[in-house]
């Protein structure tokens, strides 16, 4: 099945449902200090608007009125009024910046909690989800969604709410001082402005959504290409990958150009509405001045109030666009949060109790897809403390056994038990704590060797890490490095050889010290000498544990207590190496074929 990206965002995401999910981050439960910060920030918002409307506008009006009378002796009073106007403007800036400082902790905390919730949920999802998604696309969705919450908190509290408050104050002043006509014109202007902004912004959001989808696709391709840089180089496909990425970026650039050009039409329309209102209002007051109804200062007063109102209204267009985009981004992220895990713990499930480590597969049926069964009634008994090897052709279901034992998937029929306990009836955490694995492809974190070994058990001290490294026969290699255990292993551990990575995987499994061990083709990618060294280490690790060895090379499992041959999802043969050779069946044929391949390789060498 080809990998799928997350469903594309839609420009018509419902606003209210998304905001309802977002609001708990605005008013966090059990956080009185954060709530106090929000309340303090809102008080500063109110103070800023009152100073701006009543302080700045009225002082400037009174100064102009005194100057229009022509009384030169009032210069001191005019100067004081002008100083008061400047002080009011400074007070507005002061309160706004204090508000930002008080609120910053709230926004950062909300972003932190949301990001942690999403990250925790992603790790809680089943393996199927991660196999069907592109990591680059998922991380881009999470990045956009978590960033949007801080922006939306800021705009909702400090742009929309203050603008509504300021509009109410301005309308009240207009009603009292200039009559209902100016109030009606202001309301009509604000209504037309909001309607126009919404219509054009929704159109722009559709363009923006396409642009985001193209951006996500370009990033996902870039991450996928860089993660597989070895494959790219194997096939000399650098130029091909560059062309594909350039085509993706070019499509994004064209969409971004159309989106940004549409902003010009929005700005032109908004400016036409606001300036039409400003000119009409000033003309109305000037007409009243000519009739003796208003003073000269009233013209400046109305102009100042409208100009102050236009500033947040101009921002309101950007705020609406940002909130709509934030809703799109957050809806995509909430869609991730709403994704249900395929594998979940049963209500009240107890922890797994491992006494001896007896593992049984009883009539297990399973398929990754409904129409393609992998295991068809498989029954397999693995006694406690024994080493059982599972072999078979590719696609026989060998590695599937490991995934089912870890409960990465739930089986379609039958049951899997450990010491008689069905793995579906216990918690996943306790189940996985009891199992260790050395995988075929060991992927390490881009950190130090010490960190990767210590990852086997949280809280392990340095002495335990060193003992695990000694048990995995890698301590000597580590001490020869200039940085010792602080040696960095590179992306996915690529600075280490295959054998070194395998030993790190063995060391962290030793540190975990599980009663049940899975060796999933742990030496298939190694040369013969390294394989022999690793096998000697693994034999020591297997002692005292229930061990399942999944192997392709039969020479690596000849010493197993029992060898099970899978064929078409069922157990075809079972016995020791000698027993199976005497039976002259599938195992014997596989052994003969691999022996012939080894002889041919030796002859060629």
Coordinates of C-alpha atoms in Angstrom, one line a residue:
X1 CA 0.0 0.0 0.0
X2 CA 1.5 3.4 -1.0
X3 CA 2.1 5.9 1.9
X4 CA -0.7 8.4 2.3
X5 CA -0.4 12.0 3.4
X6 CA -2.8 13.5 5.9
X7 CA -6.1 14.5 4.3
X8 CA -5.9 18.0 2.8
X9 CA -7.2 20.9 4.9
X10 CA -10.3 22.6 3.7
X11 CA -11.0 26.3 3.7
X12 CA -14.5 25.7 5.0
X13 CA -13.5 24.1 8.2
X14 CA -16.3 24.8 10.8
X15 CA -15.2 27.7 13.0
X16 CA -17.1 27.2 16.2
X17 CA -16.4 23.5 16.8
X18 CA -12.7 24.1 16.4
X19 CA -12.8 27.1 18.7
X20 CA -14.7 25.1 21.4
X21 CA -11.9 22.5 21.4
X22 CA -9.4 25.4 21.5
X23 CA -10.9 27.3 24.4
X24 CA -9.7 25.0 27.2
X25 CA -6.2 26.0 26.3
X26 CA -7.2 29.6 26.8
X27 CA -8.6 29.1 30.3
X28 CA -6.6 26.1 31.7
X29 CA -8.1 24.2 34.5
X30 CA -6.1 23.9 37.7
X31 CA -3.8 26.8 36.7
X32 CA -4.8 29.8 38.9
X33 CA -1.7 31.7 38.2
X34 CA -2.2 31.5 34.4
X35 CA -5.9 32.5 34.8
X36 CA -4.7 35.5 36.9
X37 CA -2.4 36.5 34.1
X38 CA -5.2 36.4 31.6
X39 CA -7.4 38.5 33.9
X40 CA -4.6 41.0 34.4
X41 CA -4.0 41.2 30.7
X42 CA -7.6 41.9 30.0
X43 CA -7.6 44.7 32.6
X44 CA -4.7 46.2 30.8
X45 CA -6.6 45.9 27.6
X46 CA -9.6 47.9 29.1
X47 CA -7.2 50.5 30.5
X48 CA -5.5 51.0 27.2
X49 CA -8.8 51.5 25.3
X50 CA -10.2 54.0 27.8
X51 CA -6.9 56.0 27.8
X52 CA -6.9 55.9 24.0
X53 CA -10.5 56.9 23.5
X54 CA -11.1 59.4 26.3
X55 CA -7.5 60.6 26.9
X56 CA -6.1 61.0 23.5
X57 CA -9.2 62.1 21.5
X58 CA -10.6 64.5 24.1
X59 CA -7.4 66.3 24.9
X60 CA -6.7 66.9 21.2
X61 CA -10.2 68.1 20.7
X62 CA -10.0 70.6 23.6
X63 CA -6.6 71.8 22.4
X64 CA -7.9 72.6 18.9
X65 CA -11.0 74.2 20.3
X66 CA -8.9 76.6 22.4
X67 CA -6.7 77.4 19.5
X68 CA -9.6 78.1 17.2
X69 CA -10.9 80.8 19.5
X70 CA -7.8 82.8 18.8
X71 CA -7.0 83.5 22.5
X72 CA -3.1 83.6 22.6
X73 CA -3.2 83.8 26.3
X74 CA -4.4 80.2 26.5
X75 CA -1.1 78.9 25.1
X76 CA -0.1 77.3 28.4
X77 CA -3.4 75.4 28.6
X78 CA -3.1 74.3 25.0
X79 CA 0.5 73.1 25.6
X80 CA -0.7 71.1 28.7
X81 CA -3.5 69.6 26.6
X82 CA -1.1 68.7 23.8
X83 CA 1.2 67.2 26.4
X84 CA -1.8 65.2 27.8
X85 CA -2.5 63.9 24.3
X86 CA 1.1 62.7 23.9
X87 CA 0.9 61.1 27.4
X88 CA -2.3 59.3 26.5
X89 CA -0.7 57.9 23.4
X90 CA 2.3 56.8 25.4
X91 CA 0.0 55.3 28.0
X92 CA -1.8 53.3 25.3
X93 CA 1.6 51.9 24.1
X94 CA 2.7 51.2 27.7
X95 CA -0.5 49.3 28.6
X96 CA -0.3 47.3 25.4
X97 CA 3.2 46.2 26.0
X98 CA 2.6 45.4 29.6
X99 CA -0.3 43.3 28.5
X100 CA 1.9 41.4 26.1
X101 CA 4.5 40.7 28.8
X102 CA 1.8 39.5 31.2
X103 CA 0.2 37.2 28.7
X104 CA 3.3 35.7 27.0
X105 CA 3.5 32.9 29.6
X106 CA -0.1 31.9 28.9
X107 CA 0.5 31.6 25.2
X108 CA 3.7 29.6 25.6
X109 CA 2.1 27.3 28.2
X110 CA -0.9 26.7 25.9
X111 CA 1.4 25.9 23.0
X112 CA 3.5 23.6 25.2
X113 CA 0.5 21.6 26.5
X114 CA -1.0 21.2 23.0
X115 CA 2.3 20.1 21.5
X116 CA 2.8 17.6 24.3
X117 CA -0.7 16.3 23.9
X118 CA -0.3 15.7 20.2
X119 CA 3.1 14.2 20.5
X120 CA 1.9 11.8 23.2
X121 CA -1.1 10.8 21.1
X122 CA 1.0 10.2 18.0
X123 CA 3.2 7.8 20.0
X124 CA 0.0 6.1 21.3
X125 CA -1.3 5.4 17.8
X126 CA -0.9 1.9 16.3
X127 CA 1.9 0.9 13.9
X128 CA -0.5 0.8 11.0
X129 CA -1.0 4.6 11.3
X130 CA 2.7 5.3 11.1
X131 CA 3.3 3.0 8.2
X132 CA 0.5 4.7 6.2
X133 CA 1.6 8.3 6.9
X134 CA 4.6 10.4 5.7
X135 CA 6.6 11.6 8.7
X136 CA 7.3 15.0 7.0
X137 CA 3.6 15.6 6.3
X138 CA 2.6 14.8 9.9
X139 CA 5.3 16.9 11.5
X140 CA 4.3 19.9 9.3
X141 CA 0.6 19.5 10.4
X142 CA 1.7 19.4 14.0
X143 CA 4.0 22.4 13.6
X144 CA 1.3 24.5 12.0
X145 CA -1.3 23.5 14.5
X146 CA 0.8 24.2 17.6
X147 CA 2.0 27.5 16.3
X148 CA -1.5 28.6 15.6
X149 CA -2.8 28.3 19.2
X150 CA -0.5 31.1 20.5
X151 CA -1.5 33.4 17.6
X152 CA -5.2 32.7 18.0
X153 CA -5.0 33.3 21.8
X154 CA -3.4 36.7 21.1
X155 CA -5.8 37.8 18.4
X156 CA -8.9 36.7 20.2
X157 CA -8.0 38.4 23.4
X158 CA -6.1 41.5 22.2
X159 CA -7.6 42.3 18.8
X160 CA -11.2 41.2 18.5
X161 CA -12.3 41.9 22.2
X162 CA -10.6 45.3 22.3
X163 CA -12.0 46.3 18.9
X164 CA -15.5 45.4 20.1
X165 CA -14.9 47.5 23.3
X166 CA -13.6 50.4 21.3
X167 CA -16.4 50.3 18.8
X168 CA -18.9 50.4 21.7
X169 CA -17.2 53.4 23.3
X170 CA -17.0 55.3 19.9
X171 CA -20.7 54.6 19.1
X172 CA -21.6 55.9 22.6
X173 CA -19.7 59.1 22.1
X174 CA -21.1 59.6 18.6
X175 CA -24.6 59.1 19.8
X176 CA -24.2 61.6 22.7
X177 CA -22.2 64.3 20.8
X178 CA -23.3 64.0 17.1
X179 CA -26.6 62.2 16.9
X180 CA -27.9 58.9 15.4
X181 CA -26.8 59.7 11.8
X182 CA -23.1 59.3 12.5
X183 CA -23.8 56.2 14.6
X184 CA -25.8 54.6 11.8
X185 CA -23.1 55.5 9.3
X186 CA -20.4 54.0 11.5
X187 CA -22.3 50.8 12.1
X188 CA -23.0 50.5 8.3
X189 CA -19.3 51.1 7.6
X190 CA -18.2 48.4 10.1
X191 CA -20.8 46.0 8.7
X192 CA -19.7 46.6 5.1
X193 CA -16.1 46.2 6.2
X194 CA -16.6 42.9 8.0
X195 CA -18.8 41.5 5.1
X196 CA -16.2 42.5 2.4
X197 CA -13.3 41.2 4.5
X198 CA -15.1 37.8 5.1
X199 CA -16.0 37.3 1.5
X200 CA -12.6 38.1 0.1
X201 CA -10.8 36.3 2.9
X202 CA -12.7 33.1 2.4
X203 CA -11.7 33.2 -1.3
X204 CA -8.1 33.8 -0.2
X205 CA -8.3 30.9 2.3
X206 CA -9.2 28.5 -0.5
X207 CA -6.0 29.7 -2.3
X208 CA -4.1 29.5 0.9
X209 CA -5.3 26.0 1.6
X210 CA -4.0 24.8 -1.8
X211 CA -0.7 26.6 -1.1
X212 CA -0.4 24.8 2.2
X213 CA -1.1 21.4 0.7
X214 CA 1.6 22.0 -1.9
X215 CA 4.0 23.2 0.8
X216 CA 3.2 20.1 2.9
X217 CA 3.8 17.9 -0.1
X218 CA 7.1 19.6 -1.0
X219 CA 8.4 19.2 2.6
X220 CA 7.2 15.6 2.8
X221 CA 9.0 14.8 -0.4
X222 CA 12.2 16.6 0.8
X223 CA 12.2 14.7 4.1
X224 CA 11.5 11.3 2.4
X225 CA 14.3 12.0 -0.2
X226 CA 16.9 13.0 2.4
X227 CA 16.1 10.1 4.7
X228 CA 16.7 7.8 1.7
X229 CA 19.8 9.5 0.4
X230 CA 21.7 6.2 0.2
X231 CA 19.1 4.8 -2.2
X232 CA 19.2 8.0 -4.2
X233 CA 23.0 7.7 -4.6
X234 CA 22.8 3.9 -5.3
X235 CA 20.8 4.7 -8.4
X236 CA 22.5 8.0 -9.4
X237 CA 19.1 9.8 -9.0
X238 CA 20.3 13.1 -7.5
X239 CA 19.3 15.0 -10.6
X240 CA 15.9 13.2 -10.7
X241 CA 15.2 14.0 -7.0
X242 CA 16.2 17.6 -7.6
X243 CA 13.8 17.9 -10.5
X244 CA 11.0 16.4 -8.5
X245 CA 11.6 18.7 -5.6
X246 CA 12.0 21.7 -7.9
X247 CA 8.6 20.8 -9.6
X248 CA 7.0 20.6 -6.1
X249 CA 8.5 24.0 -5.0
X250 CA 7.5 25.6 -8.4
X251 CA 3.9 24.5 -7.9
X252 CA 4.0 26.0 -4.4
X253 CA 5.6 29.2 -5.7
X254 CA 2.8 29.7 -8.3
X255 CA 0.1 29.1 -5.7
X256 CA 1.8 31.5 -3.2
X257 CA 2.0 34.2 -5.9
X258 CA -1.7 34.0 -6.6
X259 CA -2.4 34.0 -2.9
X260 CA -0.3 37.0 -2.2
X261 CA -1.6 39.0 -5.2
X262 CA -5.1 38.5 -3.9
X263 CA -4.1 40.4 -0.8
X264 CA -3.8 43.6 -2.9
X265 CA -7.5 43.4 -3.8
X266 CA -8.4 42.9 -0.1
X267 CA -6.3 45.9 1.0
X268 CA -7.8 48.1 -1.8
X269 CA -11.4 47.3 -0.9
X270 CA -10.8 47.8 2.8
X271 CA -9.1 51.2 2.2
X272 CA -12.0 52.3 0.0
X273 CA -14.6 51.5 2.7
X274 CA -12.7 53.1 5.6
X275 CA -11.7 56.3 3.7
X276 CA -15.2 56.8 2.4
X277 CA -16.4 56.7 5.9
X278 CA -13.7 59.0 7.2
X279 CA -14.4 61.6 4.5
X280 CA -18.2 61.4 4.9
X281 CA -18.0 61.7 8.7
X282 CA -15.6 64.7 8.6
X283 CA -17.8 66.4 6.0
X284 CA -20.8 65.8 8.2
X285 CA -19.1 67.4 11.2
X286 CA -17.7 70.3 9.0
X287 CA -21.3 70.9 7.8
X288 CA -22.5 71.1 11.4
X289 CA -19.6 73.5 12.2
X290 CA -20.7 75.8 9.4
X291 CA -24.2 75.9 11.0
X292 CA -22.8 76.4 14.5
X293 CA -23.7 73.0 15.8
X294 CA -20.2 71.7 16.2
X295 CA -16.8 73.2 17.0
X296 CA -13.6 73.0 15.0
X297 CA -12.2 70.6 17.5
X298 CA -15.1 68.2 16.7
X299 CA -13.7 67.7 13.2
X300 CA -10.4 66.6 14.7
X301 CA -12.2 64.7 17.4
X302 CA -14.2 62.6 14.9
X303 CA -11.2 62.1 12.7
X304 CA -9.1 60.9 15.7
X305 CA -11.7 58.5 16.9
X306 CA -12.3 57.0 13.5
X307 CA -8.6 56.8 12.7
X308 CA -8.0 55.0 16.0
X309 CA -10.9 52.7 15.2
X310 CA -9.6 52.0 11.7
X311 CA -6.3 50.7 13.0
X312 CA -7.8 47.7 14.8
X313 CA -10.3 47.3 11.9
X314 CA -7.4 47.1 9.5
X315 CA -5.9 44.5 11.7
X316 CA -9.3 42.8 12.0
X317 CA -9.0 41.8 8.3
X318 CA -5.6 40.2 9.0
X319 CA -7.0 38.8 12.3
X320 CA -9.9 37.2 10.5
X321 CA -7.6 35.7 7.9
X322 CA -5.2 34.5 10.6
X323 CA -8.0 32.9 12.7
X324 CA -9.5 31.2 9.6
X325 CA -6.1 29.9 8.7
X326 CA -5.5 28.9 12.4
X327 CA -8.8 27.0 12.4
X328 CA -7.7 25.2 9.2
X329 CA -4.3 24.3 10.8
X330 CA -5.8 23.4 14.1
X331 CA -8.6 21.3 12.5
X332 CA -5.9 19.3 10.7
X333 CA -4.1 18.8 14.0
X334 CA -7.2 17.9 15.9
X335 CA -7.9 15.4 13.1
X336 CA -4.7 13.7 14.1
X337 CA -5.7 13.8 17.8
X338 CA -9.1 12.3 16.8
X339 CA -7.4 9.4 15.0
X340 CA -8.2 6.3 17.1
X341 CA -5.6 3.7 17.8
X342 CA -6.3 0.3 16.2
X343 CA -4.9 -1.4 19.2
X344 CA -6.1 -0.3 22.7
X345 CA -6.0 -1.7 26.2
X346 CA -9.2 -3.4 27.4
X347 CA -11.0 -1.4 30.2
X348 CA -9.4 -2.3 33.5
X349 CA -6.7 -4.5 31.9
X350 CA -4.2 -5.7 34.5
X351 CA -0.4 -5.7 34.0
X352 CA 1.2 -8.8 32.5
X353 CA 2.7 -11.1 35.2
X354 CA 5.6 -13.1 33.8
X355 CA 6.6 -16.1 35.8
X356 CA 8.4 -18.5 33.5
X357 CA 7.9 -16.9 30.1
X358 CA 5.9 -19.6 28.4
X359 CA 4.6 -18.3 25.0
X360 CA 1.9 -19.9 22.9
X361 CA 0.3 -19.1 19.6
X362 CA -3.1 -20.9 19.5
X363 CA -4.8 -21.2 16.1
X364 CA -3.7 -17.6 15.2
X365 CA -5.2 -16.1 12.1
X366 CA -4.1 -12.7 10.8
X367 CA -3.8 -10.5 7.7
X368 CA -2.6 -7.0 7.2
X369 CA -5.4 -6.6 4.7
X370 CA -8.8 -8.3 4.8
X371 CA -8.3 -10.0 1.4
X372 CA -4.7 -11.2 2.1
X373 CA -4.3 -13.5 5.1
X374 CA -0.8 -14.1 6.4
X375 CA -1.3 -16.5 9.2
X376 CA -3.9 -19.2 8.7
X377 CA -4.5 -21.0 11.9
X378 CA -0.9 -21.1 13.2
X379 CA -0.3 -23.0 16.4
X380 CA 3.1 -22.7 18.1
X381 CA 4.3 -23.6 21.6
X382 CA 7.5 -22.0 23.0
X383 CA 8.3 -23.5 26.4
X384 CA 9.8 -21.2 29.1
X385 CA 13.5 -20.8 28.8
X386 CA 13.8 -22.5 25.4
X387 CA 15.2 -21.2 22.1
X388 CA 12.8 -21.7 19.2
X389 CA 13.8 -20.7 15.7
X390 CA 11.2 -19.8 13.1
X391 CA 12.3 -20.2 9.5
X392 CA 10.6 -20.1 6.1
X393 CA 10.5 -18.4 2.8
X394 CA 9.8 -14.7 2.4
X395 CA 6.2 -13.8 3.1
X396 CA 5.6 -16.9 5.3
X397 CA 4.8 -14.7 8.3
X398 CA 8.0 -15.0 10.3
X399 CA 8.4 -11.3 11.2
X400 CA 4.6 -11.0 11.7
X401 CA 4.9 -13.3 14.7
X402 CA 7.1 -10.7 16.4
X403 CA 4.7 -7.8 15.6
X404 CA 1.8 -9.8 16.9
X405 CA 3.6 -10.8 20.1
X406 CA 4.4 -7.1 20.7
X407 CA 0.7 -6.4 19.9
X408 CA 1.4 -3.9 17.2
X409 CA -1.6 -5.4 15.6
X410 CA -4.5 -7.4 17.0
X411 CA -5.1 -10.9 15.6
X412 CA -8.2 -11.8 13.6
X413 CA -8.7 -15.1 15.3
X414 CA -7.2 -17.4 17.9
X415 CA -5.1 -16.1 20.8
X416 CA -1.6 -15.5 21.9
X417 CA -0.7 -16.1 25.5
X418 CA 2.3 -15.6 27.8
X419 CA 2.1 -17.8 30.9
X420 CA -1.5 -18.4 30.1
X421 CA -2.5 -14.7 29.9
X422 CA -4.0 -13.5 26.6
X423 CA -1.9 -10.6 25.4
X424 CA -5.1 -8.7 24.5
X425 CA -6.3 -8.9 28.1
X426 CA -3.2 -7.1 29.6
X427 CA -1.8 -3.6 29.3
X428 CA 0.4 -3.0 26.3
X429 CA 3.0 -1.2 28.4
X430 CA 3.5 -4.2 30.7
X431 CA 3.5 -6.6 27.7
X432 CA 6.2 -4.7 25.8
X433 CA 8.2 -4.2 29.0
X434 CA 8.5 -8.1 29.2
X435 CA 9.8 -8.5 25.7
X436 CA 13.1 -7.4 24.2
X437 CA 14.1 -7.5 20.5
X438 CA 17.2 -7.3 18.4
X439 CA 15.8 -6.3 15.0
X440 CA 17.1 -6.9 11.5
X441 CA 17.5 -3.2 10.8
X442 CA 18.7 -1.5 13.9
X443 CA 17.8 2.2 13.8
X444 CA 19.5 4.4 16.4
X445 CA 18.7 7.8 17.7
X446 CA 21.0 10.6 16.4
X447 CA 22.6 10.9 19.8
X448 CA 25.5 9.3 21.7
X449 CA 26.3 5.6 22.0
X450 CA 25.7 5.9 25.7
X451 CA 22.2 7.4 25.2
X452 CA 21.2 4.7 22.7
X453 CA 22.3 1.9 25.1
X454 CA 20.6 3.6 28.1
X455 CA 17.4 3.8 26.0
X456 CA 16.8 0.2 26.9
X457 CA 15.7 1.1 30.4
X458 CA 14.8 4.5 31.7
X459 CA 16.8 5.6 34.7
X460 CA 19.7 3.2 34.1
X461 CA 23.0 4.5 35.6
X462 CA 26.4 4.7 33.9
X463 CA 27.7 1.5 35.6
X464 CA 24.7 -0.5 34.2
X465 CA 25.2 0.9 30.7
X466 CA 28.8 -0.1 30.8
X467 CA 27.9 -3.6 32.0
X468 CA 25.4 -4.0 29.2
X469 CA 28.1 -2.8 26.7
X470 CA 30.5 -5.4 28.0
X471 CA 27.8 -8.1 27.8
X472 CA 27.2 -7.2 24.1
X473 CA 31.0 -7.2 23.5
X474 CA 31.1 -3.6 22.3
X475 CA 32.7 -2.0 25.4
X476 CA 36.2 -2.3 23.8
X477 CA 35.1 -0.5 20.6
X478 CA 33.5 2.3 22.6
X479 CA 36.5 2.9 24.9
X480 CA 38.7 3.2 21.8
X481 CA 36.7 6.1 20.5
X482 CA 38.0 9.6 21.4
X483 CA 34.7 10.5 23.0
X484 CA 33.9 7.1 24.5
X485 CA 30.3 6.7 25.4
X486 CA 29.7 10.3 24.3
X487 CA 30.5 9.3 20.7
X488 CA 27.7 10.4 18.4
X489 CA 26.2 7.8 16.1
X490 CA 24.8 10.0 13.4
X491 CA 21.4 10.0 11.7
X492 CA 19.8 6.5 12.3
X493 CA 23.2 5.3 13.5
X494 CA 24.9 5.6 10.1
X495 CA 28.3 6.4 11.5
X496 CA 28.5 2.9 12.9
X497 CA 29.0 -0.3 10.9
X498 CA 26.3 -3.0 10.7
X499 CA 28.0 -5.1 13.4
X500 CA 28.5 -2.2 15.7
X501 CA 24.8 -1.2 15.4
X502 CA 23.7 -4.7 16.1
X503 CA 25.9 -4.8 19.3
X504 CA 24.4 -1.5 20.5
X505 CA 20.9 -3.1 19.9
X506 CA 22.0 -6.2 21.9
X507 CA 23.4 -4.0 24.7
X508 CA 20.2 -2.0 25.2
X509 CA 18.2 -5.2 25.2
X510 CA 20.5 -6.6 27.8
X511 CA 20.0 -3.4 29.8
X512 CA 16.2 -3.9 29.5
X513 CA 16.8 -7.5 30.8
X514 CA 13.5 -8.9 29.5
X515 CA 12.4 -12.5 30.2
X516 CA 11.3 -13.0 26.6
X517 CA 13.7 -12.2 23.7
X518 CA 13.1 -11.9 20.0
X519 CA 16.0 -12.0 17.5
X520 CA 14.5 -10.9 14.2
X521 CA 17.1 -11.8 11.5
X522 CA 19.6 -10.1 13.7
X523 CA 22.6 -11.2 11.6
X524 CA 21.2 -11.3 8.1
X525 CA 23.0 -8.1 7.0
X526 CA 26.4 -9.0 8.4
X527 CA 29.5 -10.6 6.9
X528 CA 30.4 -14.1 8.0
X529 CA 33.1 -13.1 10.5
X530 CA 31.0 -10.4 12.2
X531 CA 28.0 -12.8 12.1
X532 CA 30.0 -15.4 14.0
X533 CA 31.0 -12.9 16.7
X534 CA 27.5 -11.6 17.0
X535 CA 26.1 -15.2 17.3
X536 CA 28.5 -16.0 20.1
X537 CA 27.3 -12.9 21.9
X538 CA 23.6 -13.7 21.3
X539 CA 24.1 -17.3 22.6
X540 CA 25.2 -15.8 25.9
X541 CA 22.3 -13.4 25.9
X542 CA 19.7 -16.2 25.3
X543 CA 20.6 -18.2 28.4
X544 CA 17.8 -18.2 30.9
X545 CA 15.3 -16.5 28.6
X546 CA 12.5 -17.6 26.3
X547 CA 13.9 -16.8 22.9
X548 CA 12.3 -16.6 19.5
X549 CA 14.9 -16.5 16.7
X550 CA 13.5 -15.4 13.3
X551 CA 16.1 -16.4 10.7
X552 CA 16.6 -16.6 7.0
X553 CA 20.1 -18.2 7.1
X554 CA 19.6 -21.7 8.5
X555 CA 23.3 -21.9 9.6
X556 CA 22.5 -19.4 12.4
X557 CA 19.8 -21.6 14.1
X558 CA 21.3 -25.1 14.0
X559 CA 21.8 -25.0 17.8
X560 CA 18.2 -24.0 18.6
X561 CA 16.2 -26.3 20.9
X562 CA 13.5 -26.5 18.2
X563 CA 13.2 -25.2 14.6
X564 CA 9.8 -24.4 13.2
X565 CA 9.3 -24.1 9.5
X566 CA 6.4 -21.8 8.3
X567 CA 4.8 -22.3 4.9
X568 CA 1.8 -20.3 3.7
X569 CA 0.9 -19.1 7.2
X570 CA 1.0 -22.5 9.0
X571 CA 3.6 -24.6 10.7
X572 CA 4.7 -27.1 8.1
X573 CA 7.5 -28.8 10.1
X574 CA 8.9 -28.8 13.6
X575 CA 11.9 -30.4 15.3
X576 CA 15.6 -30.1 15.8
X577 CA 18.1 -29.5 13.0
X578 CA 19.0 -33.2 12.8
X579 CA 15.3 -34.3 12.9
X580 CA 14.4 -31.9 10.1
X581 CA 17.3 -33.0 7.9
X582 CA 16.3 -36.7 8.4
X583 CA 12.7 -35.8 7.5
X584 CA 13.9 -34.6 4.1
X585 CA 11.1 -32.0 3.8
X586 CA 11.0 -28.3 3.3
X587 CA 13.8 -27.6 5.8
X588 CA 16.1 -30.1 4.2
X589 CA 15.5 -28.6 0.8
X590 CA 16.2 -25.1 2.2
X591 CA 19.4 -26.3 3.8
X592 CA 20.6 -28.0 0.6
X593 CA 19.9 -24.9 -1.4
X594 CA 21.7 -22.6 1.0
X595 CA 24.6 -25.0 1.2
X596 CA 24.9 -24.9 -2.5
X597 CA 24.8 -21.1 -2.5
X598 CA 27.6 -21.0 0.1
X599 CA 29.7 -23.4 -1.9
X600 CA 29.2 -21.3 -5.0
X601 CA 30.2 -18.2 -3.2
X602 CA 33.3 -19.8 -1.8
X603 CA 34.3 -21.1 -5.2
X604 CA 33.8 -17.6 -6.7
X605 CA 35.9 -16.1 -3.9

